[in-house]
Amino acid sequence: MSIERELNKRSGSKCELCGATENLKVYQVLPTKKGGIDESILACSTCIDQIENPDNVDLNHWRCLNDSMWSEHIPVQVVAWRMLSRLRSAGWPQELLDQMYLDEDTLAWAQATGEGEDDENKVIHRDSNGVILEHGDSVVLIKDLKVKGSSMVAKQGTAVRNIRLDHENAEYIEGKVDGQQIVIITQYVKKI
């Protein structure tokens, strides 16, 4: 059974965050270990857009978290915690966060993206020009890079799409080059 079909069954064909029934997609909750239904949610395009683009957030849309934060499904809890943490300065999200309980492993997963940290504690990734990199950005390599542990050389000018950030080290990002997931040092990339 496909992940989408399993998520539709689990959610009753509704967004697991806001309950919408239109434009539903599988959303993988990063960072993932194995992928699959235990690391994914079914979400509408509105929720996904606002999760991935903090500038597009409509605070009132996220009042739905009052219900979805109590989901029995861990990936839904993780996304709810992250969004409440992001919005906590508005007051009511902080109240919901105070009510929410996540076990140690789930909380570690929720915090893995850096959401909920104070700005001074956040790891900020910058490209070779000092431009801030975000999860999901696209970058281009500015020099040939030999990939450790293989004979592969990532060529200058190669575009790396949908990067992932290392939340412990501001100098490292991850991305796929020629179908292989590699770690790239930020000083050798430029944001597209």
PDB file of N, CA and C in Angstrom, residues 79-178:
ATOM      1  N   VAL A  79       4.897  18.254  14.071  1.00  0.00           N
ATOM      2  CA  VAL A  79       4.630  19.454  13.263  1.00  0.00           C
ATOM      3  C   VAL A  79       3.830  20.470  14.077  1.00  0.00           C
ATOM      4  N   ALA A  80       2.870  20.004  14.861  1.00  0.00           N
ATOM      5  CA  ALA A  80       2.092  20.919  15.705  1.00  0.00           C
ATOM      6  C   ALA A  80       3.015  21.652  16.688  1.00  0.00           C
ATOM      7  N   TRP A  81       3.929  20.912  17.323  1.00  0.00           N
ATOM      8  CA  TRP A  81       4.863  21.518  18.274  1.00  0.00           C
ATOM      9  C   TRP A  81       5.733  22.563  17.577  1.00  0.00           C
ATOM     10  N   ARG A  82       6.236  22.218  16.374  1.00  0.00           N
ATOM     11  CA  ARG A  82       7.099  23.153  15.644  1.00  0.00           C
ATOM     12  C   ARG A  82       6.363  24.440  15.287  1.00  0.00           C
ATOM     13  N   MET A  83       5.115  24.296  14.812  1.00  0.00           N
ATOM     14  CA  MET A  83       4.369  25.497  14.424  1.00  0.00           C
ATOM     15  C   MET A  83       3.997  26.330  15.651  1.00  0.00           C
ATOM     16  N   LEU A  84       3.598  25.683  16.725  1.00  0.00           N
ATOM     17  CA  LEU A  84       3.306  26.434  17.954  1.00  0.00           C
ATOM     18  C   LEU A  84       4.547  27.147  18.464  1.00  0.00           C
ATOM     19  N   SER A  85       5.687  26.505  18.366  1.00  0.00           N
ATOM     20  CA  SER A  85       6.943  27.131  18.798  1.00  0.00           C
ATOM     21  C   SER A  85       7.271  28.337  17.934  1.00  0.00           C
ATOM     22  N   ARG A  86       7.066  28.198  16.632  1.00  0.00           N
ATOM     23  CA  ARG A  86       7.340  29.299  15.707  1.00  0.00           C
ATOM     24  C   ARG A  86       6.444  30.498  15.988  1.00  0.00           C
ATOM     25  N   LEU A  87       5.202  30.237  16.385  1.00  0.00           N
ATOM     26  CA  LEU A  87       4.205  31.295  16.553  1.00  0.00           C
ATOM     27  C   LEU A  87       4.023  31.740  18.002  1.00  0.00           C
ATOM     28  N   ARG A  88       4.810  31.206  18.917  1.00  0.00           N
ATOM     29  CA  ARG A  88       4.556  31.398  20.348  1.00  0.00           C
ATOM     30  C   ARG A  88       4.520  32.844  20.807  1.00  0.00           C
ATOM     31  N   SER A  89       5.136  33.751  20.089  1.00  0.00           N
ATOM     32  CA  SER A  89       5.137  35.158  20.508  1.00  0.00           C
ATOM     33  C   SER A  89       3.747  35.784  20.417  1.00  0.00           C
ATOM     34  N   ALA A  90       2.804  35.121  19.723  1.00  0.00           N
ATOM     35  CA  ALA A  90       1.442  35.650  19.604  1.00  0.00           C
ATOM     36  C   ALA A  90       0.615  35.410  20.872  1.00  0.00           C
ATOM     37  N   GLY A  91       1.133  34.656  21.828  1.00  0.00           N
ATOM     38  CA  GLY A  91       0.435  34.444  23.095  1.00  0.00           C
ATOM     39  C   GLY A  91      -0.285  33.112  23.166  1.00  0.00           C
ATOM     40  N   TRP A  92      -1.374  32.962  22.427  1.00  0.00           N
ATOM     41  CA  TRP A  92      -2.149  31.719  22.510  1.00  0.00           C
ATOM     42  C   TRP A  92      -1.349  30.475  22.123  1.00  0.00           C
ATOM     43  N   PRO A  93      -0.406  30.542  21.140  1.00  0.00           N
ATOM     44  CA  PRO A  93       0.373  29.331  20.857  1.00  0.00           C
ATOM     45  C   PRO A  93       1.228  28.895  22.056  1.00  0.00           C
ATOM     46  N   GLN A  94       1.743  29.854  22.825  1.00  0.00           N
ATOM     47  CA  GLN A  94       2.536  29.507  24.006  1.00  0.00           C
ATOM     48  C   GLN A  94       1.684  28.783  25.032  1.00  0.00           C
ATOM     49  N   GLU A  95       0.424  29.215  25.171  1.00  0.00           N
ATOM     50  CA  GLU A  95      -0.484  28.542  26.101  1.00  0.00           C
ATOM     51  C   GLU A  95      -0.709  27.087  25.682  1.00  0.00           C
ATOM     52  N   LEU A  96      -0.877  26.859  24.373  1.00  0.00           N
ATOM     53  CA  LEU A  96      -1.054  25.494  23.882  1.00  0.00           C
ATOM     54  C   LEU A  96       0.215  24.671  24.084  1.00  0.00           C
ATOM     55  N   LEU A  97       1.373  25.296  23.834  1.00  0.00           N
ATOM     56  CA  LEU A  97       2.653  24.598  24.050  1.00  0.00           C
ATOM     57  C   LEU A  97       2.794  24.157  25.500  1.00  0.00           C
ATOM     58  N   ASP A  98       2.366  25.014  26.422  1.00  0.00           N
ATOM     59  CA  ASP A  98       2.466  24.689  27.840  1.00  0.00           C
ATOM     60  C   ASP A  98       1.614  23.477  28.203  1.00  0.00           C
ATOM     61  N   GLN A  99       0.540  23.226  27.438  1.00  0.00           N
ATOM     62  CA  GLN A  99      -0.344  22.084  27.694  1.00  0.00           C
ATOM     63  C   GLN A  99       0.159  20.805  27.037  1.00  0.00           C
ATOM     64  N   MET A 100       1.014  20.965  26.048  1.00  0.00           N
ATOM     65  CA  MET A 100       1.425  19.832  25.226  1.00  0.00           C
ATOM     66  C   MET A 100       2.519  19.022  25.911  1.00  0.00           C
ATOM     67  N   TYR A 101       2.411  17.687  25.780  1.00  0.00           N
ATOM     68  CA  TYR A 101       3.450  16.806  26.313  1.00  0.00           C
ATOM     69  C   TYR A 101       3.982  15.938  25.185  1.00  0.00           C
ATOM     70  N   LEU A 102       5.301  15.927  25.012  1.00  0.00           N
ATOM     71  CA  LEU A 102       5.956  15.030  24.065  1.00  0.00           C
ATOM     72  C   LEU A 102       6.988  14.229  24.845  1.00  0.00           C
ATOM     73  N   ASP A 103       7.050  12.919  24.568  1.00  0.00           N
ATOM     74  CA  ASP A 103       8.075  12.134  25.244  1.00  0.00           C
ATOM     75  C   ASP A 103       9.455  12.596  24.756  1.00  0.00           C
ATOM     76  N   GLU A 104      10.494  12.130  25.401  1.00  0.00           N
ATOM     77  CA  GLU A 104      11.856  12.606  25.139  1.00  0.00           C
ATOM     78  C   GLU A 104      12.277  12.462  23.670  1.00  0.00           C
ATOM     79  N   ASP A 105      12.023  11.299  23.062  1.00  0.00           N
ATOM     80  CA  ASP A 105      12.415  11.060  21.674  1.00  0.00           C
ATOM     81  C   ASP A 105      11.633  11.942  20.704  1.00  0.00           C
ATOM     82  N   THR A 106      10.329  12.085  20.968  1.00  0.00           N
ATOM     83  CA  THR A 106       9.481  12.904  20.100  1.00  0.00           C
ATOM     84  C   THR A 106       9.897  14.368  20.195  1.00  0.00           C
ATOM     85  N   LEU A 107      10.188  14.840  21.398  1.00  0.00           N
ATOM     86  CA  LEU A 107      10.635  16.221  21.576  1.00  0.00           C
ATOM     87  C   LEU A 107      11.969  16.452  20.869  1.00  0.00           C
ATOM     88  N   ALA A 108      12.865  15.488  20.942  1.00  0.00           N
ATOM     89  CA  ALA A 108      14.160  15.618  20.245  1.00  0.00           C
ATOM     90  C   ALA A 108      13.942  15.715  18.740  1.00  0.00           C
ATOM     91  N   TRP A 109      13.023  14.931  18.209  1.00  0.00           N
ATOM     92  CA  TRP A 109      12.694  15.001  16.779  1.00  0.00           C
ATOM     93  C   TRP A 109      12.095  16.364  16.436  1.00  0.00           C
ATOM     94  N   ALA A 110      11.186  16.848  17.278  1.00  0.00           N
ATOM     95  CA  ALA A 110      10.550  18.151  17.035  1.00  0.00           C
ATOM     96  C   ALA A 110      11.585  19.278  17.056  1.00  0.00           C
ATOM     97  N   GLN A 111      12.557  19.177  17.933  1.00  0.00           N
ATOM     98  CA  GLN A 111      13.568  20.230  18.065  1.00  0.00           C
ATOM     99  C   GLN A 111      14.701  20.102  17.049  1.00  0.00           C
ATOM    100  N   ALA A 112      14.745  19.009  16.299  1.00  0.00           N
ATOM    101  CA  ALA A 112      15.865  18.735  15.391  1.00  0.00           C
ATOM    102  C   ALA A 112      16.034  19.784  14.296  1.00  0.00           C
ATOM    103  N   THR A 113      14.980  20.503  13.958  1.00  0.00           N
ATOM    104  CA  THR A 113      15.088  21.527  12.909  1.00  0.00           C
ATOM    105  C   THR A 113      15.477  22.892  13.479  1.00  0.00           C
ATOM    106  N   GLY A 114      15.605  22.994  14.798  1.00  0.00           N
ATOM    107  CA  GLY A 114      15.964  24.267  15.401  1.00  0.00           C
ATOM    108  C   GLY A 114      14.752  25.117  15.748  1.00  0.00           C
ATOM    109  N   GLU A 115      13.560  24.639  15.401  1.00  0.00           N
ATOM    110  CA  GLU A 115      12.337  25.369  15.737  1.00  0.00           C
ATOM    111  C   GLU A 115      12.206  25.417  17.244  1.00  0.00           C
ATOM    112  N   GLY A 116      11.797  26.534  17.764  1.00  0.00           N
ATOM    113  CA  GLY A 116      11.605  26.663  19.199  1.00  0.00           C
ATOM    114  C   GLY A 116      12.812  27.191  19.941  1.00  0.00           C
ATOM    115  N   GLU A 117      13.955  27.268  19.283  1.00  0.00           N
ATOM    116  CA  GLU A 117      15.146  27.809  19.941  1.00  0.00           C
ATOM    117  C   GLU A 117      15.096  29.329  19.905  1.00  0.00           C
ATOM    118  N   ASP A 118      15.689  29.933  20.892  1.00  0.00           N
ATOM    119  CA  ASP A 118      15.821  31.376  20.861  1.00  0.00           C
ATOM    120  C   ASP A 118      16.736  31.746  19.712  1.00  0.00           C
ATOM    121  N   ASP A 119      16.493  32.903  19.111  1.00  0.00           N
ATOM    122  CA  ASP A 119      17.261  33.296  17.931  1.00  0.00           C
ATOM    123  C   ASP A 119      18.766  33.319  18.172  1.00  0.00           C
ATOM    124  N   GLU A 120      19.192  33.680  19.387  1.00  0.00           N
ATOM    125  CA  GLU A 120      20.640  33.735  19.617  1.00  0.00           C
ATOM    126  C   GLU A 120      21.264  32.345  19.693  1.00  0.00           C
ATOM    127  N   ASN A 121      20.461  31.309  19.942  1.00  0.00           N
ATOM    128  CA  ASN A 121      20.979  29.943  19.998  1.00  0.00           C
ATOM    129  C   ASN A 121      20.862  29.203  18.674  1.00  0.00           C
ATOM    130  N   LYS A 122      20.167  29.768  17.714  1.00  0.00           N
ATOM    131  CA  LYS A 122      19.954  29.094  16.439  1.00  0.00           C
ATOM    132  C   LYS A 122      21.222  29.052  15.617  1.00  0.00           C
ATOM    133  N   VAL A 123      21.433  27.933  14.959  1.00  0.00           N
ATOM    134  CA  VAL A 123      22.554  27.783  14.045  1.00  0.00           C
ATOM    135  C   VAL A 123      22.119  28.387  12.713  1.00  0.00           C
ATOM    136  N   ILE A 124      22.869  29.341  12.213  1.00  0.00           N
ATOM    137  CA  ILE A 124      22.521  30.009  10.959  1.00  0.00           C
ATOM    138  C   ILE A 124      23.517  29.604   9.886  1.00  0.00           C
ATOM    139  N   HIS A 125      22.986  29.072   8.798  1.00  0.00           N
ATOM    140  CA  HIS A 125      23.805  28.625   7.670  1.00  0.00           C
ATOM    141  C   HIS A 125      23.878  29.754   6.654  1.00  0.00           C
ATOM    142  N   ARG A 126      25.077  30.063   6.199  1.00  0.00           N
ATOM    143  CA  ARG A 126      25.270  31.117   5.199  1.00  0.00           C
ATOM    144  C   ARG A 126      26.090  30.563   4.044  1.00  0.00           C
ATOM    145  N   ASP A 127      25.743  31.015   2.825  1.00  0.00           N
ATOM    146  CA  ASP A 127      26.512  30.581   1.657  1.00  0.00           C
ATOM    147  C   ASP A 127      27.804  31.378   1.556  1.00  0.00           C
ATOM    148  N   SER A 128      28.543  31.201   0.469  1.00  0.00           N
ATOM    149  CA  SER A 128      29.840  31.864   0.304  1.00  0.00           C
ATOM    150  C   SER A 128      29.724  33.384   0.263  1.00  0.00           C
ATOM    151  N   ASN A 129      28.540  33.903  -0.051  1.00  0.00           N
ATOM    152  CA  ASN A 129      28.324  35.351  -0.094  1.00  0.00           C
ATOM    153  C   ASN A 129      27.685  35.896   1.175  1.00  0.00           C
ATOM    154  N   GLY A 130      27.473  35.026   2.164  1.00  0.00           N
ATOM    155  CA  GLY A 130      26.872  35.462   3.416  1.00  0.00           C
ATOM    156  C   GLY A 130      25.350  35.445   3.409  1.00  0.00           C
ATOM    157  N   VAL A 131      24.743  34.938   2.345  1.00  0.00           N
ATOM    158  CA  VAL A 131      23.287  34.863   2.259  1.00  0.00           C
ATOM    159  C   VAL A 131      22.810  33.699   3.136  1.00  0.00           C
ATOM    160  N   ILE A 132      21.765  33.928   3.921  1.00  0.00           N
ATOM    161  CA  ILE A 132      21.241  32.893   4.821  1.00  0.00           C
ATOM    162  C   ILE A 132      20.570  31.794   4.009  1.00  0.00           C
ATOM    163  N   LEU A 133      20.913  30.553   4.336  1.00  0.00           N
ATOM    164  CA  LEU A 133      20.332  29.376   3.680  1.00  0.00           C
ATOM    165  C   LEU A 133      19.238  28.800   4.566  1.00  0.00           C
ATOM    166  N   GLU A 134      18.152  28.377   3.939  1.00  0.00           N
ATOM    167  CA  GLU A 134      17.031  27.760   4.646  1.00  0.00           C
ATOM    168  C   GLU A 134      16.843  26.344   4.126  1.00  0.00           C
ATOM    169  N   HIS A 135      16.180  25.530   4.914  1.00  0.00           N
ATOM    170  CA  HIS A 135      15.839  24.178   4.481  1.00  0.00           C
ATOM    171  C   HIS A 135      15.009  24.263   3.202  1.00  0.00           C
ATOM    172  N   GLY A 136      15.355  23.453   2.210  1.00  0.00           N
ATOM    173  CA  GLY A 136      14.597  23.430   0.957  1.00  0.00           C
ATOM    174  C   GLY A 136      15.125  24.363  -0.114  1.00  0.00           C
ATOM    175  N   ASP A 137      16.104  25.218   0.223  1.00  0.00           N
ATOM    176  CA  ASP A 137      16.689  26.123  -0.778  1.00  0.00           C
ATOM    177  C   ASP A 137      17.446  25.336  -1.836  1.00  0.00           C
ATOM    178  N   SER A 138      17.741  26.017  -2.936  1.00  0.00           N
ATOM    179  CA  SER A 138      18.594  25.458  -3.977  1.00  0.00           C
ATOM    180  C   SER A 138      19.892  26.254  -3.998  1.00  0.00           C
ATOM    181  N   VAL A 139      21.000  25.529  -4.188  1.00  0.00           N
ATOM    182  CA  VAL A 139      22.313  26.163  -4.236  1.00  0.00           C
ATOM    183  C   VAL A 139      23.071  25.639  -5.446  1.00  0.00           C
ATOM    184  N   VAL A 140      24.142  26.344  -5.810  1.00  0.00           N
ATOM    185  CA  VAL A 140      25.016  25.888  -6.889  1.00  0.00           C
ATOM    186  C   VAL A 140      26.435  25.800  -6.323  1.00  0.00           C
ATOM    187  N   LEU A 141      27.173  24.765  -6.714  1.00  0.00           N
ATOM    188  CA  LEU A 141      28.547  24.598  -6.248  1.00  0.00           C
ATOM    189  C   LEU A 141      29.443  25.615  -6.945  1.00  0.00           C
ATOM    190  N   ILE A 142      30.338  26.255  -6.202  1.00  0.00           N
ATOM    191  CA  ILE A 142      31.209  27.277  -6.795  1.00  0.00           C
ATOM    192  C   ILE A 142      32.610  26.752  -7.086  1.00  0.00           C
ATOM    193  N   LYS A 143      32.852  25.464  -6.764  1.00  0.00           N
ATOM    194  CA  LYS A 143      34.121  24.834  -7.125  1.00  0.00           C
ATOM    195  C   LYS A 143      33.923  23.325  -7.170  1.00  0.00           C
ATOM    196  N   ASP A 144      34.823  22.629  -7.849  1.00  0.00           N
ATOM    197  CA  ASP A 144      34.770  21.168  -7.883  1.00  0.00           C
ATOM    198  C   ASP A 144      35.048  20.646  -6.479  1.00  0.00           C
ATOM    199  N   LEU A 145      34.241  19.671  -6.035  1.00  0.00           N
ATOM    200  CA  LEU A 145      34.412  19.105  -4.704  1.00  0.00           C
ATOM    201  C   LEU A 145      34.564  17.600  -4.791  1.00  0.00           C
ATOM    202  N   LYS A 146      35.656  17.086  -4.239  1.00  0.00           N
ATOM    203  CA  LYS A 146      35.854  15.637  -4.167  1.00  0.00           C
ATOM    204  C   LYS A 146      35.008  15.125  -3.005  1.00  0.00           C
ATOM    205  N   VAL A 147      34.207  14.104  -3.270  1.00  0.00           N
ATOM    206  CA  VAL A 147      33.330  13.545  -2.251  1.00  0.00           C
ATOM    207  C   VAL A 147      34.088  12.476  -1.478  1.00  0.00           C
ATOM    208  N   LYS A 148      34.257  12.704  -0.171  1.00  0.00           N
ATOM    209  CA  LYS A 148      34.994  11.754   0.667  1.00  0.00           C
ATOM    210  C   LYS A 148      34.333  10.390   0.638  1.00  0.00           C
ATOM    211  N   GLY A 149      35.164   9.363   0.598  1.00  0.00           N
ATOM    212  CA  GLY A 149      34.667   8.001   0.634  1.00  0.00           C
ATOM    213  C   GLY A 149      34.181   7.482  -0.703  1.00  0.00           C
ATOM    214  N   SER A 150      34.389   8.272  -1.759  1.00  0.00           N
ATOM    215  CA  SER A 150      34.002   7.789  -3.089  1.00  0.00           C
ATOM    216  C   SER A 150      34.929   8.416  -4.119  1.00  0.00           C
ATOM    217  N   SER A 151      34.820   7.944  -5.349  1.00  0.00           N
ATOM    218  CA  SER A 151      35.656   8.504  -6.412  1.00  0.00           C
ATOM    219  C   SER A 151      34.937   9.651  -7.128  1.00  0.00           C
ATOM    220  N   MET A 152      33.758   9.990  -6.640  1.00  0.00           N
ATOM    221  CA  MET A 152      32.935  11.023  -7.270  1.00  0.00           C
ATOM    222  C   MET A 152      33.503  12.424  -7.036  1.00  0.00           C
ATOM    223  N   VAL A 153      33.378  13.263  -8.053  1.00  0.00           N
ATOM    224  CA  VAL A 153      33.719  14.676  -7.933  1.00  0.00           C
ATOM    225  C   VAL A 153      32.467  15.468  -8.310  1.00  0.00           C
ATOM    226  N   ALA A 154      32.002  16.286  -7.372  1.00  0.00           N
ATOM    227  CA  ALA A 154      30.853  17.153  -7.645  1.00  0.00           C
ATOM    228  C   ALA A 154      31.402  18.383  -8.367  1.00  0.00           C
ATOM    229  N   LYS A 155      30.959  18.578  -9.585  1.00  0.00           N
ATOM    230  CA  LYS A 155      31.516  19.627 -10.448  1.00  0.00           C
ATOM    231  C   LYS A 155      30.990  21.016 -10.115  1.00  0.00           C
ATOM    232  N   GLN A 156      31.854  21.998 -10.315  1.00  0.00           N
ATOM    233  CA  GLN A 156      31.480  23.398 -10.174  1.00  0.00           C
ATOM    234  C   GLN A 156      30.295  23.672 -11.095  1.00  0.00           C
ATOM    235  N   GLY A 157      29.326  24.451 -10.608  1.00  0.00           N
ATOM    236  CA  GLY A 157      28.157  24.788 -11.415  1.00  0.00           C
ATOM    237  C   GLY A 157      26.999  23.823 -11.245  1.00  0.00           C
ATOM    238  N   THR A 158      27.211  22.720 -10.507  1.00  0.00           N
ATOM    239  CA  THR A 158      26.139  21.753 -10.275  1.00  0.00           C
ATOM    240  C   THR A 158      25.113  22.360  -9.326  1.00  0.00           C
ATOM    241  N   ALA A 159      23.846  22.277  -9.714  1.00  0.00           N
ATOM    242  CA  ALA A 159      22.765  22.770  -8.849  1.00  0.00           C
ATOM    243  C   ALA A 159      22.374  21.663  -7.875  1.00  0.00           C
ATOM    244  N   VAL A 160      22.211  22.035  -6.627  1.00  0.00           N
ATOM    245  CA  VAL A 160      21.758  21.109  -5.590  1.00  0.00           C
ATOM    246  C   VAL A 160      20.440  21.672  -5.076  1.00  0.00           C
ATOM    247  N   ARG A 161      19.373  20.926  -5.302  1.00  0.00           N
ATOM    248  CA  ARG A 161      18.032  21.396  -4.949  1.00  0.00           C
ATOM    249  C   ARG A 161      17.559  20.772  -3.637  1.00  0.00           C
ATOM    250  N   ASN A 162      16.685  21.491  -2.977  1.00  0.00           N
ATOM    251  CA  ASN A 162      16.033  20.999  -1.759  1.00  0.00           C
ATOM    252  C   ASN A 162      17.053  20.552  -0.707  1.00  0.00           C
ATOM    253  N   ILE A 163      17.932  21.475  -0.332  1.00  0.00           N
ATOM    254  CA  ILE A 163      18.976  21.156   0.651  1.00  0.00           C
ATOM    255  C   ILE A 163      18.383  20.939   2.042  1.00  0.00           C
ATOM    256  N   ARG A 164      19.129  20.229   2.852  1.00  0.00           N
ATOM    257  CA  ARG A 164      18.792  20.050   4.262  1.00  0.00           C
ATOM    258  C   ARG A 164      19.918  20.655   5.072  1.00  0.00           C
ATOM    259  N   LEU A 165      19.568  21.236   6.207  1.00  0.00           N
ATOM    260  CA  LEU A 165      20.562  21.894   7.051  1.00  0.00           C
ATOM    261  C   LEU A 165      21.002  20.954   8.168  1.00  0.00           C
ATOM    262  N   ASP A 166      22.281  21.025   8.521  1.00  0.00           N
ATOM    263  CA  ASP A 166      22.791  20.323   9.697  1.00  0.00           C
ATOM    264  C   ASP A 166      22.545  21.274  10.867  1.00  0.00           C
ATOM    265  N   HIS A 167      21.703  20.871  11.795  1.00  0.00           N
ATOM    266  CA  HIS A 167      21.298  21.792  12.859  1.00  0.00           C
ATOM    267  C   HIS A 167      22.270  21.871  14.025  1.00  0.00           C
ATOM    268  N   GLU A 168      23.416  21.204  13.872  1.00  0.00           N
ATOM    269  CA  GLU A 168      24.440  21.309  14.898  1.00  0.00           C
ATOM    270  C   GLU A 168      25.663  22.049  14.396  1.00  0.00           C
ATOM    271  N   ASN A 169      25.828  22.137  13.076  1.00  0.00           N
ATOM    272  CA  ASN A 169      27.011  22.772  12.512  1.00  0.00           C
ATOM    273  C   ASN A 169      26.602  23.696  11.366  1.00  0.00           C
ATOM    274  N   ALA A 170      26.868  24.980  11.507  1.00  0.00           N
ATOM    275  CA  ALA A 170      26.465  25.979  10.515  1.00  0.00           C
ATOM    276  C   ALA A 170      27.236  25.851   9.207  1.00  0.00           C
ATOM    277  N   GLU A 171      28.294  25.067   9.181  1.00  0.00           N
ATOM    278  CA  GLU A 171      29.092  24.939   7.961  1.00  0.00           C
ATOM    279  C   GLU A 171      28.643  23.797   7.067  1.00  0.00           C
ATOM    280  N   TYR A 172      27.712  22.964   7.523  1.00  0.00           N
ATOM    281  CA  TYR A 172      27.323  21.785   6.752  1.00  0.00           C
ATOM    282  C   TYR A 172      25.875  21.838   6.304  1.00  0.00           C
ATOM    283  N   ILE A 173      25.666  21.454   5.040  1.00  0.00           N
ATOM    284  CA  ILE A 173      24.333  21.214   4.503  1.00  0.00           C
ATOM    285  C   ILE A 173      24.378  19.856   3.801  1.00  0.00           C
ATOM    286  N   GLU A 174      23.208  19.310   3.508  1.00  0.00           N
ATOM    287  CA  GLU A 174      23.132  18.050   2.776  1.00  0.00           C
ATOM    288  C   GLU A 174      22.304  18.259   1.525  1.00  0.00           C
ATOM    289  N   GLY A 175      22.650  17.514   0.487  1.00  0.00           N
ATOM    290  CA  GLY A 175      21.887  17.573  -0.747  1.00  0.00           C
ATOM    291  C   GLY A 175      22.287  16.441  -1.662  1.00  0.00           C
ATOM    292  N   LYS A 176      21.499  16.252  -2.706  1.00  0.00           N
ATOM    293  CA  LYS A 176      21.776  15.172  -3.663  1.00  0.00           C
ATOM    294  C   LYS A 176      22.524  15.724  -4.861  1.00  0.00           C
ATOM    295  N   VAL A 177      23.627  15.044  -5.188  1.00  0.00           N
ATOM    296  CA  VAL A 177      24.407  15.341  -6.388  1.00  0.00           C
ATOM    297  C   VAL A 177      24.535  14.023  -7.143  1.00  0.00           C
ATOM    298  N   ASP A 178      24.108  14.027  -8.374  1.00  0.00           N
ATOM    299  CA  ASP A 178      24.122  12.817  -9.203  1.00  0.00           C
ATOM    300  C   ASP A 178      23.453  11.645  -8.497  1.00  0.00           C
TER     301      ASP A 178
END
